[in-house]
Structure formats: structure tokens, C-alpha cells
Coordinates of C-alpha atoms in Angstrom, one line a residue:
M15 CA -21.2 -15.7 -15.9
D16 CA -19.9 -14.3 -19.3
N17 CA -21.9 -13.3 -22.3
N18 CA -21.3 -12.0 -25.8
T19 CA -23.2 -8.7 -25.2
H20 CA -21.0 -7.7 -22.2
K21 CA -19.5 -4.1 -22.9
P22 CA -17.9 -2.6 -19.5
K23 CA -16.8 1.0 -19.8
I24 CA -13.1 0.7 -19.8
T25 CA -10.3 3.4 -19.7
N26 CA -6.7 3.1 -20.0
F27 CA -4.1 5.6 -18.7
S28 CA -1.1 3.1 -18.7
I29 CA 2.3 4.1 -19.5
D30 CA 4.6 1.7 -21.5
L31 CA 1.9 -1.1 -21.3
D32 CA 3.4 -4.8 -21.9
E33 CA 1.6 -7.6 -23.4
D34 CA 1.3 -9.5 -20.2
T35 CA -0.2 -6.8 -18.2
K36 CA -2.6 -5.9 -21.2
K37 CA -3.8 -9.6 -21.2
Q38 CA -4.3 -9.7 -17.5
F39 CA -6.5 -6.5 -17.9
D40 CA -8.5 -7.9 -20.5
D41 CA -9.0 -11.2 -19.1
C42 CA -10.4 -9.4 -16.0
C43 CA -12.7 -7.1 -18.1
A44 CA -14.1 -10.0 -19.9
H45 CA -16.2 -11.1 -17.0
S46 CA -19.8 -10.0 -17.1
F47 CA -20.0 -8.7 -13.5
V48 CA -17.4 -6.0 -14.4
K49 CA -19.3 -3.0 -15.3
S50 CA -16.5 -0.7 -15.5
A51 CA -12.9 -0.9 -15.3
S52 CA -9.7 1.5 -15.5
L53 CA -6.0 1.0 -15.9
M54 CA -3.7 3.5 -14.1
P55 CA -0.4 5.1 -15.2
D56 CA 1.8 2.7 -13.2
A57 CA 0.0 -0.6 -14.3
H58 CA 2.2 -3.6 -14.5
K59 CA 1.7 -7.4 -14.1
G60 CA 0.4 -8.8 -10.9
Y61 CA -0.7 -12.2 -9.7
V62 CA -4.3 -12.1 -11.3
A63 CA -5.4 -8.7 -11.6
P64 CA -2.8 -6.2 -12.9
I65 CA -1.4 -3.9 -10.2
G66 CA -2.5 -0.4 -10.8
S67 CA -6.1 -1.4 -11.9
V68 CA -9.7 -0.6 -10.8
F69 CA -12.8 -2.6 -11.4
R70 CA -16.4 -2.0 -10.4
T71 CA -18.5 -5.1 -10.1
R72 CA -22.0 -5.8 -9.3
G73 CA -23.1 -8.3 -6.9
V74 CA -19.8 -10.2 -6.4
V75 CA -16.4 -9.7 -4.9
V76 CA -13.2 -11.3 -6.4
P77 CA -10.7 -12.2 -3.5
S78 CA -7.9 -12.7 -6.0
W79 CA -8.3 -9.2 -7.3
V80 CA -7.7 -7.6 -3.9
G81 CA -4.9 -10.2 -3.5
Y82 CA -2.8 -11.2 -0.5
D83 CA -1.7 -7.8 0.7
I84 CA -5.1 -6.6 1.9
G85 CA -5.0 -3.1 2.9
C86 CA -1.6 -2.3 1.5
G87 CA -1.6 1.6 1.7
M88 CA 0.2 4.6 2.7
I89 CA 0.5 6.9 5.8
A90 CA 2.0 10.3 5.8
C91 CA 2.5 12.2 9.0
K92 CA 3.8 15.7 9.7
F93 CA 6.2 16.7 12.4
S94 CA 6.4 20.4 13.2
Y95 CA 9.3 21.4 15.4
P96 CA 12.2 24.1 15.2
N97 CA 14.8 23.3 12.9
I98 CA 13.8 19.5 12.8
V99 CA 14.9 18.9 9.2
E100 CA 18.5 19.8 10.0
L101 CA 18.4 18.1 13.3
V102 CA 17.4 14.9 11.7
R103 CA 19.9 15.2 9.0
S104 CA 22.7 15.6 11.5
N105 CA 21.4 12.5 13.4
S106 CA 20.4 10.5 10.4
S107 CA 22.6 7.4 10.8
K108 CA 21.5 7.1 14.6
I109 CA 17.9 7.5 13.6
F110 CA 18.3 5.0 10.9
D111 CA 19.9 2.4 13.3
L112 CA 17.2 2.9 16.1
V113 CA 14.2 2.6 13.7
N114 CA 15.7 -0.6 12.4
D115 CA 15.9 -1.8 16.1
S116 CA 12.3 -0.6 16.7
I117 CA 10.3 -2.0 13.8
P118 CA 10.8 -5.6 12.3
M119 CA 11.4 -5.4 8.8
G120 CA 11.8 -8.3 6.1
K121 CA 9.8 -11.3 4.9
G122 CA 8.2 -13.1 7.9
K123 CA 9.7 -10.5 10.5
I124 CA 7.0 -9.8 13.3
G125 CA 7.1 -8.6 16.9
S126 CA 5.1 -9.9 20.0
H127 CA 1.8 -8.6 21.5
G128 CA 3.7 -6.8 24.1
D129 CA 5.6 -4.6 21.8
V130 CA 2.3 -2.9 20.7
S131 CA 1.6 0.7 22.1
N132 CA -1.5 1.2 24.3
F133 CA -3.3 3.6 21.8
T134 CA -3.0 1.0 19.0
S135 CA -3.7 -2.0 21.2
R136 CA -7.0 -0.4 22.1
G137 CA -7.7 0.2 18.7
F138 CA -7.1 -3.5 17.8
G139 CA -9.3 -4.7 20.7
V140 CA -12.0 -2.4 19.2
S141 CA -11.7 -3.8 15.6
V142 CA -11.7 -7.3 16.9
L143 CA -14.9 -6.8 18.9
K144 CA -16.5 -5.4 15.9
F145 CA -15.4 -8.4 14.0
S146 CA -16.7 -10.7 16.5
K147 CA -20.2 -9.4 16.0
R148 CA -20.4 -10.0 12.3
E149 CA -20.3 -13.2 10.0
Y150 CA -16.5 -14.9 10.3
N151 CA -14.7 -18.2 9.7
D152 CA -13.8 -20.1 12.9
D153 CA -10.2 -20.6 11.9
I154 CA -9.6 -17.2 10.9
F155 CA -11.2 -15.7 13.9
K156 CA -8.9 -17.9 16.2
F157 CA -5.9 -16.6 14.1
V158 CA -7.0 -13.0 14.6
K159 CA -7.5 -13.4 18.3
T160 CA -4.3 -15.4 19.1
Q161 CA -1.7 -14.3 16.3
A162 CA -2.7 -11.2 14.6
K163 CA -1.7 -8.5 17.3
A164 CA 2.1 -9.6 16.9
H165 CA 2.0 -8.4 13.2
L166 CA 1.2 -4.9 14.3
G167 CA 4.2 -2.6 13.9
S168 CA 6.0 -4.7 11.3
L169 CA 7.0 -3.5 7.8
G170 CA 7.2 -6.4 5.4
S171 CA 9.4 -6.8 2.6
G172 CA 9.5 -5.9 -1.2
N173 CA 8.3 -2.5 -2.0
H174 CA 7.4 -1.9 1.5
F175 CA 9.3 1.2 3.1
I176 CA 9.6 3.7 5.8
E177 CA 10.8 7.3 4.6
I178 CA 11.6 10.4 6.4
G179 CA 12.0 13.6 4.3
A180 CA 11.1 17.2 3.6
D181 CA 8.7 18.9 1.1
S182 CA 10.7 20.3 -1.9
I183 CA 7.8 22.5 -3.4
T184 CA 7.4 24.5 -0.2
P185 CA 10.6 24.0 1.9
N186 CA 10.3 24.6 5.6
P187 CA 13.0 23.8 8.1
D188 CA 10.5 23.3 11.0
Q189 CA 8.5 20.7 8.9
L190 CA 9.5 17.0 8.5
W191 CA 7.4 14.3 7.0
L192 CA 7.3 10.7 7.6
V193 CA 5.7 8.2 5.1
I194 CA 5.0 4.5 5.5
H195 CA 4.1 1.9 2.8
S196 CA 2.8 -1.4 4.2
G197 CA -0.3 -3.5 4.8
S198 CA -2.0 -6.1 6.9
R199 CA 1.0 -8.4 6.8
G200 CA 0.1 -12.1 7.7
V201 CA -3.4 -11.2 8.4
G202 CA -4.1 -10.4 4.9
H203 CA -2.4 -13.4 3.6
K204 CA -4.4 -15.8 5.9
I205 CA -7.7 -14.1 4.7
A206 CA -6.8 -14.1 1.0
T207 CA -5.4 -17.5 1.0
H208 CA -8.7 -19.0 2.5
Y209 CA -11.2 -17.1 0.5
M210 CA -9.4 -17.6 -2.8
K211 CA -9.3 -21.4 -2.1
S212 CA -13.2 -21.1 -1.4
A213 CA -13.9 -19.1 -4.3
S214 CA -12.0 -21.5 -6.7
G215 CA -13.1 -24.7 -5.0
S216 CA -9.3 -25.6 -5.3
D217 CA -6.4 -26.0 -3.1
T218 CA -3.9 -25.7 -5.9
K219 CA -5.4 -23.5 -8.6
F220 CA -6.8 -20.6 -6.7
E221 CA -4.7 -17.7 -8.1
E222 CA -7.3 -17.1 -10.7
T223 CA -10.3 -14.9 -11.3
H224 CA -13.2 -16.6 -9.2
A225 CA -16.0 -14.6 -7.7
L226 CA -18.2 -14.8 -4.6
D227 CA -21.8 -13.8 -4.5
V228 CA -21.8 -11.0 -1.9
L229 CA -25.0 -12.5 -0.6
S230 CA -23.7 -16.0 -0.3
K231 CA -22.2 -17.2 3.1
D232 CA -18.6 -17.0 1.9
G233 CA -19.3 -13.7 0.3
I234 CA -20.6 -12.3 3.5
E235 CA -17.8 -13.8 5.5
Y236 CA -15.1 -12.5 3.2
M237 CA -16.4 -9.1 3.3
S238 CA -16.7 -9.1 7.1
V239 CA -13.2 -10.3 7.6
L240 CA -11.9 -7.8 4.7
K241 CA -13.3 -5.0 6.6
F242 CA -11.3 -6.3 9.6
G243 CA -8.1 -6.8 7.5
L244 CA -8.5 -3.1 6.3
E245 CA -8.6 -1.8 9.6
F246 CA -5.7 -3.7 10.9
A247 CA -3.5 -2.3 7.9
L248 CA -4.4 1.2 9.1
L249 CA -3.6 0.3 12.5
N250 CA -0.2 -1.3 11.5
R251 CA 1.0 1.7 9.7
L252 CA 0.0 3.9 12.6
E253 CA 1.8 1.6 15.1
M254 CA 5.0 2.1 12.9
A255 CA 4.5 5.8 13.0
Y256 CA 4.4 6.0 16.7
R257 CA 7.6 3.9 16.9
V258 CA 9.2 6.6 14.5
Q259 CA 7.9 9.2 16.8
D260 CA 9.4 7.6 19.9
V261 CA 13.0 7.2 18.2
L262 CA 12.8 11.1 17.2
R263 CA 11.9 11.9 20.6
D264 CA 14.8 9.8 22.1
V265 CA 17.4 11.2 19.7
L266 CA 16.4 14.7 19.8
N267 CA 15.6 14.7 23.7
D268 CA 12.2 16.1 23.6
K269 CA 9.0 14.1 24.7
K270 CA 6.9 16.9 23.3
I271 CA 7.8 16.0 19.6
S272 CA 4.8 14.4 18.0
F273 CA 3.1 14.1 14.4
E274 CA -0.2 15.2 12.9
M275 CA -1.6 12.5 10.7
W276 CA -2.2 14.0 7.1
V277 CA -3.7 10.7 5.8
N278 CA -3.7 7.0 6.3
K279 CA -5.2 5.1 3.2
N280 CA -5.3 1.7 1.7
H281 CA -4.9 1.0 -2.0
N282 CA -5.5 -2.4 -1.9
H283 CA -9.2 -3.2 -1.2
C284 CA -12.7 -4.0 -2.3
V285 CA -15.3 -1.5 -0.9
P286 CA -18.9 -1.0 -1.6
E287 CA -19.5 2.5 -3.3
A288 CA -23.1 3.2 -4.5
N289 CA -24.5 0.1 -6.4
Y290 CA -20.9 -1.5 -7.1
F291 CA -18.1 -3.1 -5.3
V292 CA -14.8 -1.2 -6.1
H293 CA -11.8 -3.3 -6.3
R294 CA -8.7 -1.3 -6.3
K295 CA -5.5 -3.2 -6.9
G296 CA -2.7 -0.9 -6.2
A297 CA -4.8 2.2 -7.0
T298 CA -5.3 5.1 -4.7
P299 CA -8.7 6.5 -4.2
A300 CA -9.2 10.0 -5.4
K301 CA -12.4 11.4 -4.9
L302 CA -12.8 15.1 -5.0
N303 CA -10.4 16.6 -2.4
E304 CA -9.6 13.0 -1.1
R305 CA -5.9 13.0 0.2
G306 CA -3.6 10.4 -0.9
V307 CA 0.1 9.5 -1.3
I308 CA 2.0 8.3 -4.3
P309 CA 5.5 7.1 -3.9
A310 CA 8.1 7.2 -6.6
N311 CA 11.1 5.1 -5.4
M312 CA 14.0 5.3 -3.0
R313 CA 15.6 8.3 -4.3
D314 CA 12.7 10.4 -5.7
G315 CA 10.4 10.2 -2.7
C316 CA 6.5 10.6 -2.5
F317 CA 4.0 12.8 -3.8
L318 CA 1.2 14.1 -1.5
V319 CA -1.9 14.8 -3.5
K320 CA -5.5 15.5 -3.6
G321 CA -8.1 14.0 -5.7
K322 CA -10.3 15.5 -8.4
G323 CA -13.0 12.9 -8.5
N324 CA -12.5 12.1 -12.1
E325 CA -15.0 9.4 -13.2
K326 CA -12.8 8.5 -16.2
F327 CA -10.2 7.1 -13.7
L328 CA -12.9 5.7 -11.7
Q329 CA -12.0 8.3 -9.0
S330 CA -8.6 6.8 -8.6
S331 CA -5.0 7.2 -9.4
S332 CA -1.8 5.2 -9.4
H333 CA -0.4 3.9 -6.1
G334 CA 3.3 4.6 -7.2
A335 CA 5.4 4.7 -10.3
G336 CA 5.0 1.2 -11.2
R337 CA 7.6 -1.2 -12.1
K338 CA 9.6 -0.9 -15.2
L339 CA 11.9 -3.9 -14.7
S340 CA 10.9 -7.3 -13.0
R341 CA 12.9 -8.2 -9.8
G342 CA 15.0 -10.6 -11.9
Q343 CA 15.5 -7.9 -14.6
A344 CA 16.8 -5.4 -12.0
R345 CA 19.2 -7.5 -10.4
R346 CA 20.7 -8.5 -13.8
E347 CA 20.9 -5.3 -15.3
V348 CA 21.5 -2.7 -12.6
S349 CA 25.0 -2.7 -10.8
L350 CA 25.6 -1.9 -7.2
E351 CA 27.7 0.9 -8.3
E352 CA 24.9 2.6 -10.3
F353 CA 22.5 1.9 -7.3
E354 CA 24.9 3.4 -4.8
K355 CA 25.6 6.6 -6.9
S356 CA 21.8 7.1 -7.4
M357 CA 21.2 7.2 -3.7
D358 CA 24.0 9.6 -2.8
G359 CA 23.2 11.7 0.1
I360 CA 20.3 9.5 1.5
V361 CA 20.8 7.4 4.4
A362 CA 19.5 4.0 3.2
P363 CA 20.0 0.3 2.9
V364 CA 21.9 0.3 -0.4
D365 CA 23.3 -3.2 -1.1
E366 CA 23.0 -6.2 -3.4
S367 CA 19.9 -7.6 -1.8
R368 CA 17.9 -4.4 -2.6
I369 CA 19.0 -3.7 -6.2
D370 CA 15.4 -4.8 -7.2
E371 CA 14.2 -1.8 -5.4
S372 CA 16.6 0.9 -6.9
P373 CA 15.2 3.7 -8.8
F374 CA 16.2 2.0 -12.1
A375 CA 13.5 -0.7 -11.4
Y376 CA 10.6 1.9 -11.6
K377 CA 9.0 4.0 -14.2
N378 CA 9.6 7.7 -14.4
I379 CA 7.3 9.0 -11.9
Y380 CA 7.2 12.5 -13.4
D381 CA 5.7 11.0 -16.5
V382 CA 3.1 9.0 -14.4
M383 CA 2.2 12.1 -12.6
A384 CA 1.6 13.9 -15.9
A385 CA -0.6 11.1 -17.1
Q386 CA -2.9 11.2 -14.1
S387 CA -2.9 15.1 -13.7
E388 CA -6.6 15.1 -14.4
S389 CA -7.3 12.6 -11.5
V390 CA -5.0 14.2 -8.8
E391 CA -3.4 17.5 -7.8
T392 CA 0.1 17.6 -6.2
V393 CA 0.2 19.5 -3.1
A394 CA 3.9 18.3 -1.7
H395 CA 6.7 16.4 -3.0
I396 CA 8.7 14.7 -0.1
L397 CA 12.2 14.1 -1.0
P398 CA 14.0 11.4 1.3
I399 CA 16.4 12.2 3.9
I400 CA 16.3 8.4 5.3
N401 CA 14.8 5.4 3.8
W402 CA 14.1 1.8 5.3
K403 CA 13.2 -1.2 3.4
G404 CA 12.2 -4.5 4.4

């Protein structure tokens, strides 16, 4: 599949690129089916493809480049209500506890089918019906019908989070923002594992670059079930947004409190665009005027952006600040005292188990945003009042 004349169009906007990440990117670009590629400012090492990379392929899809967390992405919702920012600040501890009770958080934590709201449940039913009319693997379809729904409304672990905050660029006491970072949970893992093994022909060495012809049986199946996984991720984040809304209604004693969805977007996917299949591994789509959310860390919040459609970036941007320290490094090098001090004034789970998610573990978000100023325009900077981590 490789040849000596293969020369894809490559751009690199990374900051503080380490050798491991560079090698991953170069190895991916070496495949002849890659027609263009770009590395985002937040790029760091992943399983196979670097986090913060974009690849346009011709005629093939690479399941390992999409990875396990299919549809990982961001939702941003705006609440408009008199004096809501101060009301939330003054009730922040109660809101923190009730959201913890309402949304399963952490590795392997899920709910039950009966926990899902009527709106999300209907959306799930529609997605399953559409999926049933396309090509599918029997084992995965059985999982979708019998187990997937219980994963709706669950956060996950690692860098997945829920955040409530206010815009620091144009402060408005009557506007509150909710931002959630999560994906398709166990659904994505099930899909990825099956098709990574199928593409590699191995049950053990499947976390490698192995492509599926999009016209092959497995290629058609993967793109079909991938579409379901991407829809499921959107529904999962939406379900969590409804649960946070319910908490705010209860705490502030007003059932009329509701949100306006600003954006709900996946940044882990493979989608057909023009004559290519665009793999975004931790990269936010940034077509002209396309809305996106770029999170920084637990302290520095999130940037709401609009894309500029810059082809040099393959119409993409970073999906966050990007890790500066590995999880192990962060646990060794960052003290709990430093972590606590950095989070002063924010209600959040600050403890030993989450030091690897402290602000010190991530690159400087302002450097990252400056490096992609030709790709996205910042329209709001949401600073956190409350933060939840899986």
C-alpha cells in the first residue's frame, strides 16, 4: 500500500512537539492512502495516531485512527435567566453534589435504561431504527439494542468533564454557560475493538495502522456503525445537559429555566468530505463560521470559537490545550498543594486522584489559541464556576 513516490500535503502547527508524537505522525503520513495531513497545536502522543491530528484518506478508513472514544466531543449550552451567574455561585456546592448524584461519572460508571429522558430516548430509538436499515455486524447490533441505552447520560473518566461558567470577554450576569466533554462511552469501545481487530486480522496486535477499504464488507459495516456511534455521542452529551438543567431548575426553584444549545460537535471521527475520508483524532472541525468549543483545563475554562475554513489546517483546530505532562509525570511532579492553590475559587473535585488533570498537566492554552488564530476566531471565553471530572 506504500510507495516511494508518495508525497502527501503535510502541515504542522504543533507546539513543543516531542519525538514520540512526531514519529506517530510521520508513520501515519507514510501510508500511500494519506493524501493530506495536519498536526494541530495541541498535538501529543496517542495510541496509534497522535491526539490533535487530521488525515484525509482516499478509499479507505482506519479504525485505529478514530480510536476507542468514537464521537468524543463538546456541547455548549447557554442559560438566560435573571442574575443566574450569582444564583449559581451562591448555590454552587449544592449544585455540585446534585449533579454528581444525577450523572454517572468515572471509568465503567453507567446508568440504566430507565434513567434516560423521554426526548433522548426517542432520539436513541430513531438512531437505532436508521442503523437497523444499514449494514451491520450482528454482535454489535445486539449490544446496541440491549445495552447501549444505559450508557446515555454518563460522563466517563480521564479528561471528560462537565463545567458551568460565565463568559469573561463579554460578562453578562444573566447568562450562564454549560460545557460538557464526553463521547460514546462503551458503545465506541465496542465498535472500535471489533473493527480494529477485523482490519488487523489479529486479536492481540490491533492497535496499529490497518485500513479498511470503504467498499469492502467490513468497511461498509464500519462506516455504518460509526455513524451510529457519532449520533450516540451527540445524544449522550445532550442527555447530560438535560440532567444539569433539571438540577438548576430544582435548586433555583423554577421549572422554566432552560438552555439554548450553542453547539454539539464531535472531534473524534471519520467523515466523508468531497472525495476524501477525513479522520479527526482530537481535532475540532473548523469550516467557515462553524462553531466549536476548545477546552483549556480545570482552571482556565473553555473557548467558544468559529472556524475560518483555513485549508492549511484542513479546516480543523485543536480540541483542547494538549497534554504537557503524561499522567504519570503529573502525579510525580505536581503536588496536591499546588493543585489546590491553582483551583482557588472554583468548586471542583480537587484531590490526589485527579492531579493528572490539574492545570499544570496541560500546555498553555493562550499559546495554543495564538498558534491557531488563522483557523478559528474566539467569540467567548468561559471561566468555570463549577467543574466535574470523571
